[in-house]
Amino acid sequence: MTIEVEQKALVTATFSRRMTVQLQQDNSVDARIKGKRLKPVCGDRVIVRPIPNEADWLITEVLPRDNELSRPNSRGQAEVLAANLTFLCVLVADPPQPDWFIVDRYLCAAELMQIAAAVIFNKLDIVPDGEALRDEMRVFNSIGYATVFCSAKSGENIRQVERLLSGQISIVVGQSGVGKSSLINRLVDDADQKTAAVSTASGEGRHTTVNSVMLQLADGGAVIDSPGVRDYAPATVSPGEVLTGFREIAEFGRSCRFANCHHLREPGCAVKTAVDEHAISARRYESYRRLLALSNRLAEKRPAR
Ligand SMILES: Nc1nc2c(ncn2[C@@H]2O[C@H](COP(=O)(O)OP(=O)(O)OP(=O)(O)O)[C@@H](O)[C@H]2O)c(=O)[nH]1
Ligand SMILES: [Mg+2]
Ligand SMILES: [Zn+2]
């Protein structure tokens, strides 16, 4: 008799406490989780072992993470959505009307995870001229984020998206209905079924991805589809983290008179000057102030970590 021992695996789909994991031999199996305290997410490297006389495997351990992306659950508590990412892709479209604060918050999360990020404008086939949109996209580009205008429907510029994601472990995030699942279906053969499988169980009566699923890309790498339910933004971070999460503000902030400048009303603030001189986007600066205020409010409510 052969005794199958424990081995490393990769979590590739989660649905509440049920998971799909990819074993070292590359085959995917269903898995459950040992105990209540383990909380594996998509992208996690885990230890699994077979359960005698069952098709399911058991996840017994979550290995240390390189990074994690968190956002609030329905009770407002931060919950990890995915782990071990190398790239973050924020998708916007029109409709739904872009909420740039959500985009900025995701970019802030990417900065804190120390991974690269891109802003992708989808539904290029229906957006009329969109000068205002293009101006916003130009702002992201000017501070070093890759930007692409594409259409998951027509296929326009999908090659550019493929090139961005190639070899990366990415997550696609953004408001509900921007076309995350549609874009991933374009990028991955047979993704339809897999994204649909996690989409139908939401009970919200519409096609919504409620859990995360990771799909392999043909050119190497993988991409995670995430639910945009109720337009979640990432979990709120500490005030100190907000200060480093807006890269152009952090950059100009090095020239402020005071090293601990919060770039609000302090004298000699290089950030305020840069906003006045249009070297920093006033809209991005407003997002910064808004997120800092949110973060401060939360810090007051919570004991320090
Ligand atoms: N015209 C047009 N419609 C698109 C495009 N991409 C997606 N859609 C449509 O937009 C709607 C939402 O697409 P989804 O892919 O489900 O959006 P999602 O971001 O995955 O939404 P959630 O899972 O709810 O977060 C669907 O009706 C799609 O057919 C596009 O490039 N052009
Ligand atoms: Mg979806
Ligand atoms: Zn300052």
mmCIF file of C-alpha atoms and ligand atoms in Angstrom:
data_model
loop_
_atom_site.group_PDB
_atom_site.id
_atom_site.type_symbol
_atom_site.label_atom_id
_atom_site.label_comp_id
_atom_site.label_asym_id
_atom_site.label_seq_id
_atom_site.Cartn_x
_atom_site.Cartn_y
_atom_site.Cartn_z
ATOM 1 C CA MET A 1 0.000 0.000 0.000
ATOM 2 C CA THR A 2 1.284 3.464 -0.835
ATOM 3 C CA ILE A 3 0.840 6.090 1.821
ATOM 4 C CA GLU A 4 0.342 9.538 0.334
ATOM 5 C CA VAL A 5 2.020 12.093 2.490
ATOM 6 C CA GLU A 6 1.512 15.769 2.860
ATOM 7 C CA GLN A 7 2.776 18.124 0.173
ATOM 8 C CA LYS A 8 2.811 21.770 -0.868
ATOM 9 C CA ALA A 9 -0.032 23.123 -2.973
ATOM 10 C CA LEU A 10 -1.338 26.414 -4.352
ATOM 11 C CA VAL A 11 -4.837 27.719 -3.600
ATOM 12 C CA THR A 12 -6.459 28.552 -6.942
ATOM 13 C CA ALA A 13 -10.105 29.079 -5.995
ATOM 14 C CA THR A 14 -12.022 29.797 -2.845
ATOM 15 C CA PHE A 15 -15.649 29.537 -2.069
ATOM 16 C CA SER A 16 -16.276 30.233 1.579
ATOM 17 C CA ARG A 17 -14.524 27.332 3.345
ATOM 18 C CA ARG A 18 -14.213 25.227 0.184
ATOM 19 C CA MET A 19 -11.112 25.514 -1.937
ATOM 20 C CA THR A 20 -9.512 24.254 -5.085
ATOM 21 C CA VAL A 21 -5.797 23.637 -4.777
ATOM 22 C CA GLN A 22 -3.207 22.801 -7.381
ATOM 23 C CA LEU A 23 -0.921 19.967 -6.319
ATOM 24 C CA GLN A 24 2.724 19.704 -7.293
ATOM 25 C CA GLN A 25 1.893 17.267 -10.090
ATOM 26 C CA ASP A 26 -0.159 20.138 -11.543
ATOM 27 C CA ASN A 27 -3.526 18.506 -11.005
ATOM 28 C CA SER A 28 -6.294 20.359 -9.220
ATOM 29 C CA VAL A 29 -8.246 18.861 -6.340
ATOM 30 C CA ASP A 30 -10.928 20.063 -3.952
ATOM 31 C CA ALA A 31 -9.861 20.787 -0.428
ATOM 32 C CA ARG A 32 -11.279 21.664 2.934
ATOM 33 C CA ILE A 33 -9.575 23.407 5.784
ATOM 34 C CA LYS A 34 -8.416 21.911 9.036
ATOM 35 C CA GLY A 35 -9.836 23.819 11.988
ATOM 36 C CA LYS A 36 -11.480 27.229 12.103
ATOM 37 C CA ARG A 37 -8.437 29.423 12.488
ATOM 38 C CA LEU A 38 -6.757 28.768 9.154
ATOM 39 C CA LYS A 39 -7.917 31.212 6.508
ATOM 40 C CA PRO A 40 -6.330 30.338 3.178
ATOM 41 C CA VAL A 41 -6.996 32.646 0.212
ATOM 42 C CA CYS A 42 -6.317 32.576 -3.506
ATOM 43 C CA GLY A 43 -2.580 32.622 -4.160
ATOM 44 C CA ASP A 44 -1.701 31.033 -0.845
ATOM 45 C CA ARG A 45 0.926 28.344 -0.686
ATOM 46 C CA VAL A 46 -0.382 25.693 1.654
ATOM 47 C CA ILE A 47 0.390 22.254 3.028
ATOM 48 C CA VAL A 48 -2.203 19.641 2.151
ATOM 49 C CA ARG A 49 -2.694 15.982 2.842
ATOM 50 C CA PRO A 50 -5.100 13.434 1.429
ATOM 51 C CA ILE A 51 -8.138 12.441 3.474
ATOM 52 C CA PRO A 52 -8.450 8.641 3.564
ATOM 53 C CA ASN A 53 -11.326 7.335 1.436
ATOM 54 C CA GLU A 54 -12.294 10.794 0.218
ATOM 55 C CA ALA A 55 -11.671 12.810 -2.913
ATOM 56 C CA ASP A 56 -11.120 15.979 -0.859
ATOM 57 C CA TRP A 57 -7.731 16.964 0.473
ATOM 58 C CA LEU A 58 -7.163 18.742 3.762
ATOM 59 C CA ILE A 59 -5.316 22.045 4.114
ATOM 60 C CA THR A 60 -3.327 21.815 7.326
ATOM 61 C CA GLU A 61 -1.121 24.890 7.097
ATOM 62 C CA VAL A 62 -0.838 28.217 5.288
ATOM 63 C CA LEU A 63 2.784 29.058 4.479
ATOM 64 C CA PRO A 64 4.102 32.580 5.162
ATOM 65 C CA ARG A 65 2.865 35.152 2.660
ATOM 66 C CA ASP A 66 4.969 37.598 0.631
ATOM 67 C CA ASN A 67 2.064 40.056 0.733
ATOM 68 C CA GLU A 68 -1.694 40.178 0.970
ATOM 69 C CA LEU A 69 -4.535 42.308 -0.377
ATOM 70 C CA SER A 70 -7.282 42.976 2.167
ATOM 71 C CA ARG A 71 -10.659 44.580 1.978
ATOM 72 C CA PRO A 72 -13.620 44.886 4.298
ATOM 73 C CA ASN A 73 -16.135 42.068 4.460
ATOM 74 C CA SER A 74 -19.876 42.608 4.867
ATOM 75 C CA ARG A 75 -19.363 43.372 8.572
ATOM 76 C CA GLY A 76 -16.722 45.962 7.811
ATOM 77 C CA GLN A 77 -13.818 43.884 9.076
ATOM 78 C CA ALA A 78 -10.666 43.619 6.997
ATOM 79 C CA GLU A 79 -10.446 40.284 5.261
ATOM 80 C CA VAL A 80 -7.634 39.017 3.082
ATOM 81 C CA LEU A 81 -8.738 38.549 -0.508
ATOM 82 C CA ALA A 82 -5.582 37.229 -2.150
ATOM 83 C CA ALA A 83 -1.949 36.630 -1.297
ATOM 84 C CA ASN A 84 1.491 36.438 -2.910
ATOM 85 C CA LEU A 85 0.719 38.805 -5.767
ATOM 86 C CA THR A 86 3.262 40.418 -8.062
ATOM 87 C CA PHE A 87 0.934 42.762 -9.962
ATOM 88 C CA LEU A 88 -2.308 44.632 -9.420
ATOM 89 C CA CYS A 89 -4.624 45.555 -12.240
ATOM 90 C CA VAL A 90 -7.307 48.153 -11.515
ATOM 91 C CA LEU A 91 -10.072 48.087 -14.068
ATOM 92 C CA VAL A 92 -12.334 51.053 -14.802
ATOM 93 C CA ALA A 93 -15.035 51.602 -17.400
ATOM 94 C CA ASP A 94 -17.920 53.923 -18.178
ATOM 95 C CA PRO A 95 -20.503 52.704 -17.234
ATOM 96 C CA PRO A 96 -20.306 52.170 -14.303
ATOM 97 C CA GLN A 97 -19.288 55.764 -13.638
ATOM 98 C CA PRO A 98 -15.658 55.632 -12.520
ATOM 99 C CA ASP A 99 -15.032 56.152 -8.838
ATOM 100 C CA TRP A 100 -11.422 57.395 -8.923
ATOM 101 C CA PHE A 101 -11.176 57.281 -5.133
ATOM 102 C CA ILE A 102 -11.524 53.500 -5.335
ATOM 103 C CA VAL A 103 -8.814 53.404 -8.013
ATOM 104 C CA ASP A 104 -6.489 55.533 -5.874
ATOM 105 C CA ARG A 105 -7.097 53.311 -2.876
ATOM 106 C CA TYR A 106 -6.180 50.197 -4.842
ATOM 107 C CA LEU A 107 -3.042 51.894 -6.136
ATOM 108 C CA CYS A 108 -2.223 52.822 -2.540
ATOM 109 C CA ALA A 109 -2.640 49.156 -1.581
ATOM 110 C CA ALA A 110 -0.268 48.137 -4.388
ATOM 111 C CA GLU A 111 2.350 50.639 -3.166
ATOM 112 C CA LEU A 112 2.144 49.178 0.330
ATOM 113 C CA MET A 113 2.429 45.646 -1.047
ATOM 114 C CA GLN A 114 5.425 46.893 -3.044
ATOM 115 C CA ILE A 115 4.096 45.507 -6.297
ATOM 116 C CA ALA A 116 3.610 47.170 -9.667
ATOM 117 C CA ALA A 117 0.152 48.227 -10.775
ATOM 118 C CA ALA A 118 -1.699 49.286 -13.897
ATOM 119 C CA VAL A 119 -4.960 51.072 -14.597
ATOM 120 C CA ILE A 120 -6.930 49.540 -17.427
ATOM 121 C CA PHE A 121 -9.815 51.314 -19.068
ATOM 122 C CA ASN A 122 -12.279 48.746 -20.433
ATOM 123 C CA LYS A 123 -15.327 49.096 -22.714
ATOM 124 C CA LEU A 124 -13.424 51.252 -25.178
ATOM 125 C CA ASP A 125 -16.063 50.146 -27.736
ATOM 126 C CA ILE A 126 -18.803 52.188 -26.033
ATOM 127 C CA VAL A 127 -16.974 55.110 -24.491
ATOM 128 C CA PRO A 128 -17.667 58.034 -26.843
ATOM 129 C CA ASP A 129 -14.714 60.394 -26.860
ATOM 130 C CA GLY A 130 -14.002 60.531 -23.170
ATOM 131 C CA GLU A 131 -11.594 63.465 -22.894
ATOM 132 C CA ALA A 132 -12.140 63.735 -19.132
ATOM 133 C CA LEU A 133 -11.472 60.029 -18.748
ATOM 134 C CA ARG A 134 -8.330 60.262 -20.802
ATOM 135 C CA ASP A 135 -7.114 63.137 -18.651
ATOM 136 C CA GLU A 136 -7.511 61.016 -15.527
ATOM 137 C CA MET A 137 -5.753 58.096 -17.179
ATOM 138 C CA ARG A 138 -2.914 60.427 -18.200
ATOM 139 C CA VAL A 139 -2.439 61.366 -14.552
ATOM 140 C CA PHE A 140 -1.845 57.719 -13.615
ATOM 141 C CA ASN A 141 0.530 57.310 -16.514
ATOM 142 C CA SER A 142 2.483 60.420 -15.557
ATOM 143 C CA ILE A 143 3.213 58.998 -12.093
ATOM 144 C CA GLY A 144 4.480 55.739 -13.518
ATOM 145 C CA TYR A 145 1.524 53.394 -13.684
ATOM 146 C CA ALA A 146 0.992 51.573 -16.939
ATOM 147 C CA THR A 147 -2.332 52.400 -18.578
ATOM 148 C CA VAL A 148 -4.223 50.612 -21.321
ATOM 149 C CA PHE A 149 -7.494 51.399 -23.098
ATOM 150 C CA CYS A 150 -9.132 48.187 -24.245
ATOM 151 C CA SER A 151 -12.356 46.393 -24.936
ATOM 152 C CA ALA A 152 -13.021 42.945 -23.603
ATOM 153 C CA LYS A 153 -15.931 42.855 -26.023
ATOM 154 C CA SER A 154 -14.238 43.766 -29.291
ATOM 155 C CA GLY A 155 -10.785 42.514 -28.324
ATOM 156 C CA GLU A 156 -9.146 45.866 -29.056
ATOM 157 C CA ASN A 157 -5.769 46.253 -27.300
ATOM 158 C CA ILE A 158 -6.145 42.986 -25.427
ATOM 159 C CA ARG A 159 -2.626 42.099 -26.578
ATOM 160 C CA GLN A 160 -1.333 45.054 -24.541
ATOM 161 C CA VAL A 161 -3.062 43.702 -21.449
ATOM 162 C CA GLU A 162 -1.600 40.260 -22.131
ATOM 163 C CA ARG A 163 1.878 41.721 -22.325
ATOM 164 C CA LEU A 164 1.409 43.523 -19.011
ATOM 165 C CA LEU A 165 0.232 40.419 -17.203
ATOM 166 C CA SER A 166 2.583 37.911 -18.774
ATOM 167 C CA GLY A 167 4.624 36.074 -16.165
ATOM 168 C CA GLN A 168 2.958 37.920 -13.270
ATOM 169 C CA ILE A 169 0.662 36.703 -10.533
ATOM 170 C CA SER A 170 -1.958 39.416 -10.867
ATOM 171 C CA ILE A 171 -5.291 40.277 -9.456
ATOM 172 C CA VAL A 172 -7.916 42.213 -11.378
ATOM 173 C CA VAL A 173 -9.934 44.525 -9.139
ATOM 174 C CA GLY A 174 -12.443 47.300 -9.649
ATOM 175 C CA GLN A 175 -16.060 48.331 -9.280
ATOM 176 C CA SER A 176 -18.763 45.815 -10.003
ATOM 177 C CA GLY A 177 -19.620 45.674 -13.692
ATOM 178 C CA VAL A 178 -16.405 47.165 -15.100
ATOM 179 C CA GLY A 179 -15.763 43.890 -16.908
ATOM 180 C CA LYS A 180 -13.192 42.056 -14.798
ATOM 181 C CA SER A 181 -14.594 38.608 -15.558
ATOM 182 C CA SER A 182 -15.151 39.527 -19.218
ATOM 183 C CA LEU A 183 -11.540 40.652 -19.574
ATOM 184 C CA ILE A 184 -10.210 37.513 -17.926
ATOM 185 C CA ASN A 185 -12.383 35.387 -20.184
ATOM 186 C CA ARG A 186 -10.650 37.084 -23.104
ATOM 187 C CA LEU A 187 -7.214 36.336 -21.697
ATOM 188 C CA VAL A 188 -7.724 32.747 -20.627
ATOM 189 C CA ASP A 189 -9.045 29.835 -22.665
ATOM 190 C CA ASP A 190 -11.975 28.123 -20.990
ATOM 191 C CA ALA A 191 -12.098 30.752 -18.265
ATOM 192 C CA ASP A 192 -15.827 31.164 -18.855
ATOM 193 C CA GLN A 193 -16.766 28.095 -16.981
ATOM 194 C CA LYS A 194 -14.459 28.736 -14.077
ATOM 195 C CA THR A 195 -15.429 32.353 -13.544
ATOM 196 C CA ALA A 196 -19.104 31.474 -13.987
ATOM 197 C CA ALA A 197 -18.814 28.716 -11.415
ATOM 198 C CA VAL A 198 -17.930 31.204 -8.716
ATOM 199 C CA SER A 199 -20.282 33.825 -10.053
ATOM 200 C CA THR A 200 -23.653 32.184 -9.771
ATOM 201 C CA ALA A 201 -23.683 31.354 -6.097
ATOM 202 C CA SER A 202 -23.898 34.907 -4.798
ATOM 203 C CA GLY A 203 -27.642 34.757 -4.262
ATOM 204 C CA GLU A 204 -27.844 38.395 -5.271
ATOM 205 C CA GLY A 205 -29.785 37.496 -8.355
ATOM 206 C CA ARG A 206 -27.194 38.827 -10.719
ATOM 207 C CA HIS A 207 -24.003 37.671 -12.257
ATOM 208 C CA THR A 208 -21.483 38.533 -9.621
ATOM 209 C CA THR A 209 -18.227 36.893 -8.732
ATOM 210 C CA VAL A 210 -18.459 36.214 -5.029
ATOM 211 C CA ASN A 211 -15.177 34.442 -4.514
ATOM 212 C CA SER A 212 -11.749 34.568 -6.013
ATOM 213 C CA VAL A 213 -10.435 32.301 -8.698
ATOM 214 C CA MET A 214 -6.932 32.107 -10.164
ATOM 215 C CA LEU A 215 -6.487 31.208 -13.825
ATOM 216 C CA GLN A 216 -3.298 30.244 -15.616
ATOM 217 C CA LEU A 217 -2.192 32.456 -18.509
ATOM 218 C CA ALA A 218 -0.969 30.888 -21.715
ATOM 219 C CA ASP A 219 2.323 32.866 -21.717
ATOM 220 C CA GLY A 220 3.058 32.052 -18.075
ATOM 221 C CA GLY A 221 1.772 33.603 -14.894
ATOM 222 C CA ALA A 222 -1.741 33.654 -13.576
ATOM 223 C CA VAL A 223 -4.553 36.101 -13.016
ATOM 224 C CA ILE A 224 -7.075 36.270 -10.184
ATOM 225 C CA ASP A 225 -10.652 37.365 -10.758
ATOM 226 C CA SER A 226 -12.171 39.058 -7.747
ATOM 227 C CA PRO A 227 -15.712 40.038 -6.937
ATOM 228 C CA GLY A 228 -16.643 43.700 -7.220
ATOM 229 C CA VAL A 229 -19.616 43.213 -4.913
ATOM 230 C CA ARG A 230 -20.806 46.569 -3.582
ATOM 231 C CA ASP A 231 -17.755 48.253 -5.063
ATOM 232 C CA TYR A 232 -15.445 47.305 -2.234
ATOM 233 C CA ALA A 233 -12.352 49.377 -1.842
ATOM 234 C CA PRO A 234 -9.336 47.855 -0.128
ATOM 235 C CA ALA A 235 -9.233 47.833 3.660
ATOM 236 C CA THR A 236 -8.360 51.148 5.255
ATOM 237 C CA VAL A 237 -4.711 51.440 6.178
ATOM 238 C CA SER A 238 -2.940 53.374 8.945
ATOM 239 C CA PRO A 239 -2.273 57.124 8.539
ATOM 240 C CA GLY A 240 1.437 56.402 8.118
ATOM 241 C CA GLU A 241 0.652 54.005 5.309
ATOM 242 C CA VAL A 242 -1.514 56.578 3.535
ATOM 243 C CA LEU A 243 1.534 58.863 3.558
ATOM 244 C CA THR A 244 3.578 56.326 1.592
ATOM 245 C CA GLY A 245 0.726 54.936 -0.538
ATOM 246 C CA PHE A 246 0.488 57.920 -2.900
ATOM 247 C CA ARG A 247 3.802 57.724 -4.687
ATOM 248 C CA GLU A 248 3.984 61.238 -6.154
ATOM 249 C CA ILE A 249 2.950 62.749 -2.810
ATOM 250 C CA ALA A 250 5.585 60.697 -0.987
ATOM 251 C CA GLU A 251 8.130 61.846 -3.565
ATOM 252 C CA PHE A 252 7.386 65.579 -3.275
ATOM 253 C CA GLY A 253 6.974 65.124 0.483
ATOM 254 C CA ARG A 254 10.691 64.533 0.845
ATOM 255 C CA SER A 255 11.234 68.255 0.220
ATOM 256 C CA CYS A 256 8.773 69.463 2.867
ATOM 257 C CA ARG A 257 10.196 71.635 5.647
ATOM 258 C CA PHE A 258 9.111 69.181 8.324
ATOM 259 C CA ALA A 259 10.052 65.529 8.049
ATOM 260 C CA ASN A 260 6.746 64.538 9.658
ATOM 261 C CA CYS A 261 4.666 66.790 7.381
ATOM 262 C CA HIS A 262 1.178 65.438 6.686
ATOM 263 C CA HIS A 263 0.798 67.800 3.723
ATOM 264 C CA LEU A 264 -2.343 69.406 5.092
ATOM 265 C CA ARG A 265 -1.724 72.879 6.505
ATOM 266 C CA GLU A 266 1.917 72.774 7.520
ATOM 267 C CA PRO A 267 4.190 75.661 6.452
ATOM 268 C CA GLY A 268 6.835 74.891 3.859
ATOM 269 C CA CYS A 269 4.874 71.938 2.468
ATOM 270 C CA ALA A 270 6.312 70.949 -0.907
ATOM 271 C CA VAL A 271 3.247 68.835 -1.658
ATOM 272 C CA LYS A 272 0.843 71.784 -1.322
ATOM 273 C CA THR A 273 3.102 73.830 -3.576
ATOM 274 C CA ALA A 274 3.194 71.014 -6.127
ATOM 275 C CA VAL A 275 -0.620 70.833 -6.099
ATOM 276 C CA ASP A 276 -0.842 74.611 -6.600
ATOM 277 C CA GLU A 277 1.580 74.361 -9.494
ATOM 278 C CA HIS A 278 -0.314 71.383 -10.990
ATOM 279 C CA ALA A 279 2.693 69.101 -10.602
ATOM 280 C CA ILE A 280 0.463 66.883 -8.448
ATOM 281 C CA SER A 281 -3.098 66.201 -9.582
ATOM 282 C CA ALA A 282 -5.546 68.077 -7.352
ATOM 283 C CA ARG A 283 -7.902 65.113 -7.606
ATOM 284 C CA ARG A 284 -5.245 62.647 -6.416
ATOM 285 C CA TYR A 285 -4.368 65.033 -3.595
ATOM 286 C CA GLU A 286 -8.054 65.141 -2.625
ATOM 287 C CA SER A 287 -8.106 61.307 -2.536
ATOM 288 C CA TYR A 288 -5.043 61.430 -0.315
ATOM 289 C CA ARG A 289 -6.720 63.838 2.118
ATOM 290 C CA ARG A 290 -9.919 61.829 2.113
ATOM 291 C CA LEU A 291 -8.144 58.553 2.783
ATOM 292 C CA LEU A 292 -6.005 60.140 5.487
ATOM 293 C CA ALA A 293 -9.139 61.488 7.211
ATOM 294 C CA LEU A 294 -10.791 58.053 6.972
ATOM 295 C CA SER A 295 -7.698 56.429 8.343
ATOM 296 C CA ASN A 296 -7.429 58.884 11.242
ATOM 297 C CA ARG A 297 -11.064 58.323 12.162
ATOM 298 C CA LEU A 298 -10.491 54.578 12.210
ATOM 299 C CA ALA A 299 -7.288 54.917 14.230
ATOM 300 C CA GLU A 300 -9.211 56.886 16.881
ATOM 301 C CA LYS A 301 -11.805 54.137 17.172
ATOM 302 C CA ARG A 302 -9.294 51.313 17.330
ATOM 303 C CA PRO A 303 -6.544 50.689 19.839
ATOM 304 C CA ALA A 304 -3.116 51.050 18.223
ATOM 305 C CA ARG A 305 -1.844 47.901 16.526
HETATM 306 N N1 LIG B 1 -19.660 47.154 -24.314
HETATM 307 C C1 LIG B 1 -18.887 46.443 -23.517
HETATM 308 N N2 LIG B 1 -19.427 45.755 -22.505
HETATM 309 C C2 LIG B 1 -18.618 45.035 -21.710
HETATM 310 C C3 LIG B 1 -17.214 44.966 -21.917
HETATM 311 N N3 LIG B 1 -16.678 44.184 -20.967
HETATM 312 C C4 LIG B 1 -17.697 43.770 -20.182
HETATM 313 N N4 LIG B 1 -18.874 44.268 -20.627
HETATM 314 C C5 LIG B 1 -20.204 44.054 -20.051
HETATM 315 O O1 LIG B 1 -20.250 44.621 -18.745
HETATM 316 C C6 LIG B 1 -21.051 43.823 -17.875
HETATM 317 C C7 LIG B 1 -20.276 43.441 -16.639
HETATM 318 O O2 LIG B 1 -19.194 42.585 -16.998
HETATM 319 P P1 LIG B 1 -18.500 41.591 -15.972
HETATM 320 O O3 LIG B 1 -17.341 41.005 -16.690
HETATM 321 O O4 LIG B 1 -19.480 40.675 -15.387
HETATM 322 O O5 LIG B 1 -18.033 42.637 -14.864
HETATM 323 P P2 LIG B 1 -17.256 42.334 -13.490
HETATM 324 O O6 LIG B 1 -16.314 43.456 -13.298
HETATM 325 O O7 LIG B 1 -16.697 40.968 -13.509
HETATM 326 O O8 LIG B 1 -18.439 42.462 -12.397
HETATM 327 P P3 LIG B 1 -18.502 41.824 -10.922
HETATM 328 O O9 LIG B 1 -18.159 40.377 -11.036
HETATM 329 O O10 LIG B 1 -19.894 42.107 -10.497
HETATM 330 O O11 LIG B 1 -17.541 42.579 -10.068
HETATM 331 C C8 LIG B 1 -21.511 42.634 -18.707
HETATM 332 O O12 LIG B 1 -22.799 42.884 -19.180
HETATM 333 C C9 LIG B 1 -20.508 42.578 -19.837
HETATM 334 O O13 LIG B 1 -21.045 42.008 -21.007
HETATM 335 C C10 LIG B 1 -16.667 45.711 -23.030
HETATM 336 O O14 LIG B 1 -15.463 45.737 -23.311
HETATM 337 N N5 LIG B 1 -17.557 46.429 -23.774
HETATM 338 MG MG MG B 2 -17.036 39.316 -12.227
HETATM 339 ZN ZN ZN B 3 4.154 68.424 3.206
#
